[in-house]
Short mmCIF file of N, CA and C and ligand atoms in Angstrom, two decimals:
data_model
loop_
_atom_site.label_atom_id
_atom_site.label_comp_id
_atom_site.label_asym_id
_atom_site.label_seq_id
_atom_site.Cartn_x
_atom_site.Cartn_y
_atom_site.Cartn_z
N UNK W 1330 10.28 -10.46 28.48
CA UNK W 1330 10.19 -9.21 27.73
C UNK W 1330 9.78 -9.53 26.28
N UNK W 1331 8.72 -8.53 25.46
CA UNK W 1331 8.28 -9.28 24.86
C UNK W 1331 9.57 -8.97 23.49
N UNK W 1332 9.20 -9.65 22.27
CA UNK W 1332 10.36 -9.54 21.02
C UNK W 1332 9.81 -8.11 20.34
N UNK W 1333 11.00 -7.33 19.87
CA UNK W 1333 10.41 -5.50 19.20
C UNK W 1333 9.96 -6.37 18.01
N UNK W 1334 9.06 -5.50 17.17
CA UNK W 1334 8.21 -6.10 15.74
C UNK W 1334 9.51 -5.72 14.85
N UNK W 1335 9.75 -6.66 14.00
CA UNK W 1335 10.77 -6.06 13.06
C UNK W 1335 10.10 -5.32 11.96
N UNK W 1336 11.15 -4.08 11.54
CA UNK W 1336 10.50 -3.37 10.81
C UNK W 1336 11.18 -3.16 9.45
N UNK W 1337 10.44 -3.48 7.73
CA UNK W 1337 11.18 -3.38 7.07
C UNK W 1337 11.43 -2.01 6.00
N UNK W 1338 12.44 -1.97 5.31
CA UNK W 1338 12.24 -1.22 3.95
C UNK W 1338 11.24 -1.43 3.21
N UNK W 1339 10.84 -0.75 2.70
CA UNK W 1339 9.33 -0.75 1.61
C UNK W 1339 9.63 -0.06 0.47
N UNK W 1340 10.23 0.18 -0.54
CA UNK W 1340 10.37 0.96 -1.83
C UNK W 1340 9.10 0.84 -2.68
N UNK W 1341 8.33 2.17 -3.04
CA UNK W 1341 7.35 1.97 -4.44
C UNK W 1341 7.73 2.25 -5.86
N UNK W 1342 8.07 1.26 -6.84
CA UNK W 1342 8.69 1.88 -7.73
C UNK W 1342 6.96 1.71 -8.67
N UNK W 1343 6.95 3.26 -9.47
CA UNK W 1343 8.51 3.44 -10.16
C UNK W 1343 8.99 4.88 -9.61
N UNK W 1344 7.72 5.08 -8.57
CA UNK W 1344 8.40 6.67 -7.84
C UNK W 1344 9.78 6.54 -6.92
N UNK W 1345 10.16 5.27 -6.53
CA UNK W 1345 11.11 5.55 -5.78
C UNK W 1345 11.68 5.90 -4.36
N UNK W 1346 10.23 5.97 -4.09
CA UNK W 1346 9.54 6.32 -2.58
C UNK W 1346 10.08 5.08 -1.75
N UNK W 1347 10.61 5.36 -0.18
CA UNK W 1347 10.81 4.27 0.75
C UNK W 1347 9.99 4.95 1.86
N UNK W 1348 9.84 3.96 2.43
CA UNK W 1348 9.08 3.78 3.83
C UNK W 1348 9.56 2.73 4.80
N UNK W 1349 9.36 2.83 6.24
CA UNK W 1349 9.53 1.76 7.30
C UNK W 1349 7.89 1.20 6.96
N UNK W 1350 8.23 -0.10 7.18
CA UNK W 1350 7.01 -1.06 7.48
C UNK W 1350 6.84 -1.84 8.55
N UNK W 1351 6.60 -1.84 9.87
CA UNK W 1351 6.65 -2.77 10.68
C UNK W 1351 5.82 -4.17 10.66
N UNK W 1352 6.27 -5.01 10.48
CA UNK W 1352 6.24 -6.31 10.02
C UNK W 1352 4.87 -6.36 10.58
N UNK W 1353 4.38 -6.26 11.47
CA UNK W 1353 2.67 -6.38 12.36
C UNK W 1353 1.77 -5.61 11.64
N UNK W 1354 1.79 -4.91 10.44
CA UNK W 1354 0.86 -3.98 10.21
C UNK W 1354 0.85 -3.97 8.42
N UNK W 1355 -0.41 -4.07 7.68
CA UNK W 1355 -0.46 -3.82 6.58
C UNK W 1355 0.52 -3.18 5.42
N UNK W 1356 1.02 -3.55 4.62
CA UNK W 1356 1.94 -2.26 4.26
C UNK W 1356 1.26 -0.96 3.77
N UNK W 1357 0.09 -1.08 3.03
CA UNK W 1357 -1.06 -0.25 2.72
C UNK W 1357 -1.21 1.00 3.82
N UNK W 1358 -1.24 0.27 5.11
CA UNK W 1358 -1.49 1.20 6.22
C UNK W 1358 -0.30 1.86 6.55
N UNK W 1359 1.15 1.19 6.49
CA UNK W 1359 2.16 1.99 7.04
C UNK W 1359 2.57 2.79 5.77
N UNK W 1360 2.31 2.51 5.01
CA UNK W 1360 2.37 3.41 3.36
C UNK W 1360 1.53 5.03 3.23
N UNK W 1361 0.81 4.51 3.98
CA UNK W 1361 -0.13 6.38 4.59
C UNK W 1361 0.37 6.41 5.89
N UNK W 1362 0.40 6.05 6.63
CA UNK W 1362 1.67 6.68 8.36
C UNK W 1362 2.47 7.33 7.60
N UNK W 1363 3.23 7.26 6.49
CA UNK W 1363 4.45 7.38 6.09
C UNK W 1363 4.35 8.83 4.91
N UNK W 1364 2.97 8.69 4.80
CA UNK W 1364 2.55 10.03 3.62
C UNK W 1364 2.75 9.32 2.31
N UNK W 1365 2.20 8.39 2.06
CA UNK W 1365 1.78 7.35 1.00
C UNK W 1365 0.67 6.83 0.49
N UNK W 1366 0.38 7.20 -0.72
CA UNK W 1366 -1.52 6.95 -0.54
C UNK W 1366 -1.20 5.64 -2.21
N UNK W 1367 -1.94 4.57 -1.74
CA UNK W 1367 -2.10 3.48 -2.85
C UNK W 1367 -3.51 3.54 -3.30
N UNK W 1368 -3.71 3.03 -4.79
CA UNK W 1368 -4.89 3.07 -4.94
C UNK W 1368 -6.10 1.74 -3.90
N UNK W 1369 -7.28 2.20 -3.75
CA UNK W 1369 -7.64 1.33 -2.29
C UNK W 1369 -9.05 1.29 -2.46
N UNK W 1370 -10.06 0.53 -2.07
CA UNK W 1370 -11.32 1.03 -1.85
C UNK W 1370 -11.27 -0.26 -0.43
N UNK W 1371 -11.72 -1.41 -0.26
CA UNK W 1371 -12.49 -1.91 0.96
C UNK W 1371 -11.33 -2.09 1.67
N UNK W 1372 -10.12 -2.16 1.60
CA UNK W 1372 -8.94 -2.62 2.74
C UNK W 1372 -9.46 -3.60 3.42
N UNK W 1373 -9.87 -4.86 2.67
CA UNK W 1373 -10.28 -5.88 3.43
C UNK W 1373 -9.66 -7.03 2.95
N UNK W 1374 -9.08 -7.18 1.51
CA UNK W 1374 -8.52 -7.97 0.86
C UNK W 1374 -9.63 -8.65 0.26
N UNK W 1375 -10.97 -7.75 -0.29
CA UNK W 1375 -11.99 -8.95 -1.17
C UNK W 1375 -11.54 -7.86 -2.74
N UNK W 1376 -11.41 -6.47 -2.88
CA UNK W 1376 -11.80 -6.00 -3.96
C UNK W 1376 -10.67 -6.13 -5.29
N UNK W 1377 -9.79 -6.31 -4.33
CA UNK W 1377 -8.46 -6.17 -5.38
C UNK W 1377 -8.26 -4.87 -6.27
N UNK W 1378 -8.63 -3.54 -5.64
CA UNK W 1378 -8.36 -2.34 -6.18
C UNK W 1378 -6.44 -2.12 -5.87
N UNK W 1379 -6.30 -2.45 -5.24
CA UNK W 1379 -4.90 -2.32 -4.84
C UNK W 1379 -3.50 -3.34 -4.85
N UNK W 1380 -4.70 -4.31 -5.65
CA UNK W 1380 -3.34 -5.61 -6.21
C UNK W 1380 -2.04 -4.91 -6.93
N UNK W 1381 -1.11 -5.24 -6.54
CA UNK W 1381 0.20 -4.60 -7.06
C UNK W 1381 1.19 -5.56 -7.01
N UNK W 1382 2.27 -5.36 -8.25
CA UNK W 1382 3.15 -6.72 -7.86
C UNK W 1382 4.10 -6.60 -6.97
N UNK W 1383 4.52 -7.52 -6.51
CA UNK W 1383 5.71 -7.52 -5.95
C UNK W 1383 7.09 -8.38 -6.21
N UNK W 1384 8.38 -6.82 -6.59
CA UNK W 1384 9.29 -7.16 -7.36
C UNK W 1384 10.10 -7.66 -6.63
N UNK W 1385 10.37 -7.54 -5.25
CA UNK W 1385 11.32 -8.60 -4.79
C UNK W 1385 10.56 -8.56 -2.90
N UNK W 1386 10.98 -9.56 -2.48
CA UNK W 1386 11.06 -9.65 -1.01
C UNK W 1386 10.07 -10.31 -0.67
N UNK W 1387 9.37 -10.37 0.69
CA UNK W 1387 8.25 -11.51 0.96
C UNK W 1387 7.14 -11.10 1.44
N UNK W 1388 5.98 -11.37 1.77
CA UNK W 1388 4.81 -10.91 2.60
C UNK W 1388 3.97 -11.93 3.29
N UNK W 1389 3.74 -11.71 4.03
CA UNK W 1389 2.54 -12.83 4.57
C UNK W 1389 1.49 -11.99 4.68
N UNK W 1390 0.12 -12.87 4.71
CA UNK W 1390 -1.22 -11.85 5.07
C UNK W 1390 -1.49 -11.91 6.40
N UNK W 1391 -2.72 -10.83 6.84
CA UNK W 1391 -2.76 -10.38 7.79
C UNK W 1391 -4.61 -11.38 7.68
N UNK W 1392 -4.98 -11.69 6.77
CA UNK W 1392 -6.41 -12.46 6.84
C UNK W 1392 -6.14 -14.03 6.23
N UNK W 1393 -7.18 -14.94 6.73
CA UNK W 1393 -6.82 -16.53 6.29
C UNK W 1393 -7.40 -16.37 4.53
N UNK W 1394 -8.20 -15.50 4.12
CA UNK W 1394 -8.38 -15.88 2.84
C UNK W 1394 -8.65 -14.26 2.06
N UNK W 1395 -7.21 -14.17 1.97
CA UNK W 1395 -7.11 -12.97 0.90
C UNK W 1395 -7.51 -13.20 -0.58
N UNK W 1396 -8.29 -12.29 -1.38
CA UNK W 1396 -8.93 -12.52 -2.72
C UNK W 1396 -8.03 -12.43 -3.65
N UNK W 1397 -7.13 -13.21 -3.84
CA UNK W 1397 -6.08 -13.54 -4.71
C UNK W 1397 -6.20 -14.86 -4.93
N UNK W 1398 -5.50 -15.31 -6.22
CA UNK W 1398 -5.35 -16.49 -6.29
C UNK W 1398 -3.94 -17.28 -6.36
N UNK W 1399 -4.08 -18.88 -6.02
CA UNK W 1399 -2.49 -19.25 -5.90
C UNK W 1399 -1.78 -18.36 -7.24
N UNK W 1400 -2.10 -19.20 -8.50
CA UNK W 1400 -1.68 -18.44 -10.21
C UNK W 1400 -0.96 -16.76 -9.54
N UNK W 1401 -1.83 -16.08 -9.31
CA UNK W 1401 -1.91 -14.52 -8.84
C UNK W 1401 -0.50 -14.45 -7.93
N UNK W 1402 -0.85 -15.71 -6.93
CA UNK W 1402 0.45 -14.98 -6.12
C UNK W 1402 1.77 -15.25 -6.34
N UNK W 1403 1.67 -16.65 -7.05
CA UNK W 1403 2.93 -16.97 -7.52
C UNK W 1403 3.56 -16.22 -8.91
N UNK W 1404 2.71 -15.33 -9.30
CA UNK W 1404 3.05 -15.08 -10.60
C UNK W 1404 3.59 -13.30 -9.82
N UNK W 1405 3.51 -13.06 -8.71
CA UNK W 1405 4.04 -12.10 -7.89
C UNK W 1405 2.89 -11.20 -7.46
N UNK W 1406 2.24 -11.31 -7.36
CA UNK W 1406 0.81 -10.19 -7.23
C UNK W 1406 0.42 -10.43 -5.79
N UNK W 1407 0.28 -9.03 -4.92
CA UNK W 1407 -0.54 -9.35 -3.49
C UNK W 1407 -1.18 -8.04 -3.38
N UNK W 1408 -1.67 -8.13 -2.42
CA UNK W 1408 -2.71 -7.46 -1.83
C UNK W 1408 -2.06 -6.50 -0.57
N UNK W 1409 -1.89 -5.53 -1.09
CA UNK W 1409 -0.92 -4.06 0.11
C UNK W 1409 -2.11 -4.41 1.10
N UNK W 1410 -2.75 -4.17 1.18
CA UNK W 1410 -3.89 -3.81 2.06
C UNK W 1410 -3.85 -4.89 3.21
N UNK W 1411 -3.93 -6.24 3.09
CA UNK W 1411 -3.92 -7.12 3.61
C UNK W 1411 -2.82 -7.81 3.77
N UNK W 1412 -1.79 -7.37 3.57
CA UNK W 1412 -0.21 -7.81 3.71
C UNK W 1412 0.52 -7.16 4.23
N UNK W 1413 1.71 -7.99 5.10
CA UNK W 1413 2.82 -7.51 6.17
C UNK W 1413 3.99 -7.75 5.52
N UNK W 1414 5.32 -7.07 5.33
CA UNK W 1414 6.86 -7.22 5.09
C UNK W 1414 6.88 -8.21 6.03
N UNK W 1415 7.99 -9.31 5.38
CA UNK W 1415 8.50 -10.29 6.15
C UNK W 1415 9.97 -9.83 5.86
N UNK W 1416 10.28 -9.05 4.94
CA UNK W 1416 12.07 -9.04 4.73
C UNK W 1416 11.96 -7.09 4.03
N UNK W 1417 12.58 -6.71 3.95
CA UNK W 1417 12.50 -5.66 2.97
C UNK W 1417 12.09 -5.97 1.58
N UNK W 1418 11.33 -4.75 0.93
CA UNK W 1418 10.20 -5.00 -0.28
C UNK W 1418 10.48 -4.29 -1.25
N UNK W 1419 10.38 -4.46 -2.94
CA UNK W 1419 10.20 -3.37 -3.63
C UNK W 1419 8.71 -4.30 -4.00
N UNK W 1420 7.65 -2.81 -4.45
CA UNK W 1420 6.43 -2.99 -5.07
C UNK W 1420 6.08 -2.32 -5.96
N UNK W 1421 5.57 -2.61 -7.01
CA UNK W 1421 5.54 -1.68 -8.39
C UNK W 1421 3.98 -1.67 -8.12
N UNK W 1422 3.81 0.24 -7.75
CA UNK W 1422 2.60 0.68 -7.76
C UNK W 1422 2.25 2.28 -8.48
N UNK W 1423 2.51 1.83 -10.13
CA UNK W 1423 2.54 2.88 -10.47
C UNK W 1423 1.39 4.44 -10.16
N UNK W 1424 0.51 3.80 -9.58
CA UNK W 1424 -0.65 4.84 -9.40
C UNK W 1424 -0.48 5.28 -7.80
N UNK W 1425 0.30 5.29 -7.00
CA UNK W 1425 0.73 5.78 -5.57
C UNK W 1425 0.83 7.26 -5.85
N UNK W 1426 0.58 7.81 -4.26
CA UNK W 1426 0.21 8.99 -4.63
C UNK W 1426 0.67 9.55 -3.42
N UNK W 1427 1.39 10.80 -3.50
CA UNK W 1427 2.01 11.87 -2.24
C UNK W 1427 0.80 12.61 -1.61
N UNK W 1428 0.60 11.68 -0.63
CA UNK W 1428 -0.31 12.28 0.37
C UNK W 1428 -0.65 13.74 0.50
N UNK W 1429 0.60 14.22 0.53
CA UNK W 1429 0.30 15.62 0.44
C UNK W 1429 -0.04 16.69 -0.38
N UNK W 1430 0.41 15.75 -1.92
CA UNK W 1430 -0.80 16.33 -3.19
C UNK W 1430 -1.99 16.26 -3.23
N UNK W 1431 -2.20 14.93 -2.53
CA UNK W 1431 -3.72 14.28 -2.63
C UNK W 1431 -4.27 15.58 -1.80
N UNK W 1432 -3.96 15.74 -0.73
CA UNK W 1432 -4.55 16.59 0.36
C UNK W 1432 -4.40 17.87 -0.60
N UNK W 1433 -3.44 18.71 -0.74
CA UNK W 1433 -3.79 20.32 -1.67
C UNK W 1433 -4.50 20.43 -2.55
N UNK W 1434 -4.77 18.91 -3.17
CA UNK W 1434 -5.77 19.28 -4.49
C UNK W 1434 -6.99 19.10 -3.82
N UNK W 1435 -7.45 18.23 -3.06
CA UNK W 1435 -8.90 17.98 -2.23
C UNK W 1435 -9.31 19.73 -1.75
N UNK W 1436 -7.98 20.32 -1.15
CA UNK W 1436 -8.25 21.82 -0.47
C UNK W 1436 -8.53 22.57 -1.57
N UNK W 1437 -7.74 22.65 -2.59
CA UNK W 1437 -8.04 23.56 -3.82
C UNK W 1437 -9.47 23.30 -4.38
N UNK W 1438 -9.71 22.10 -4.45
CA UNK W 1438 -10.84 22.12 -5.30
C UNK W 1438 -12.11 22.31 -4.59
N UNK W 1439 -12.15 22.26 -2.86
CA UNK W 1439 -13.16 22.68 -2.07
C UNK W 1439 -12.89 24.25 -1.70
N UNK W 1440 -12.08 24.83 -2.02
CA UNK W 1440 -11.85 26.06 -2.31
C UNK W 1440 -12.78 26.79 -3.65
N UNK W 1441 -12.58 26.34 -4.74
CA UNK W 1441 -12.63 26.38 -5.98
C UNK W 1441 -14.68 26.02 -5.85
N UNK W 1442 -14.80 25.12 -4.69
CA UNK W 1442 -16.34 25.04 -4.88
C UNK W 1442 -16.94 26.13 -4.33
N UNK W 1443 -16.39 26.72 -3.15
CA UNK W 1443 -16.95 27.77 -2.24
C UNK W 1443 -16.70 28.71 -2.87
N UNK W 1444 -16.35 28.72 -4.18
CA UNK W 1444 -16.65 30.49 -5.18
C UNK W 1444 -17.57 30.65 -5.51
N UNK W 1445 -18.26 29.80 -5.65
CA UNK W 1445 -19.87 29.38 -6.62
C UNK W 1445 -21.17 29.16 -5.87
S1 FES B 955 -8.26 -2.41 -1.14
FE1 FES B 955 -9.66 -4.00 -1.62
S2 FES B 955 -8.38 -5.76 -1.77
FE2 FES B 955 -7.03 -4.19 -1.12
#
């Protein structure tokens, strides 16, 4: 039988926000499952739009050569996008965003275009 994926706590400070993270999956990605939007553009781990530190707990990557550097990671900095919880996490991402704002303002403002 195979082993369940362990799944951890995820806190974004400085909003305060928690989430489940299952250890097999990006936290980036379970951070929107969850109604969590980080700042992002390639989710590949080359652009580093979404480098954020990390204030306590562990990660491993999900690629052999994430665009970080040793300096970078030891100094606490990773890559949401390309990284899995190994233990429960806090991550300081002050620019995170409630999915569901993101979404009413996208509607309002394509609202707001179809007047014109
Ligand atoms: S979104 Fe590009 S490195 Fe994470």
């Amino acid at each position: 039988m195979p082993k369940p994926t362990p799944t951890f706590v995820v806190r974004i400070e400085p909003a305060g926000w928690e989430f489940s993270a299952p250890g097999d999956r990006p936290i980036m990605q379970a951070a929107r499952e969850a109604g969590y939007l980080m700042p992002a553009s390639c989710r590949n781990g080359t652009c580093r739009t979404c480098m954020c530190k990390l204030v306590s707990g562990s990660v491993r990557y999900t690629i052999e050569w994430p665009g970080i550097s040793t300096d970078e990671s030891d100094d606490g900095w990773i890559l949401p996008c390309v990284s899995a919880a190994e233990s429960p996490l806090v991550i300081h991402v002050p620019h995170a965003r409630l999915k569901s704002e993101v979404d009413a303002m996208l509607a309002q403002s394509i609202t707001r275009q179809k007047r014109f």
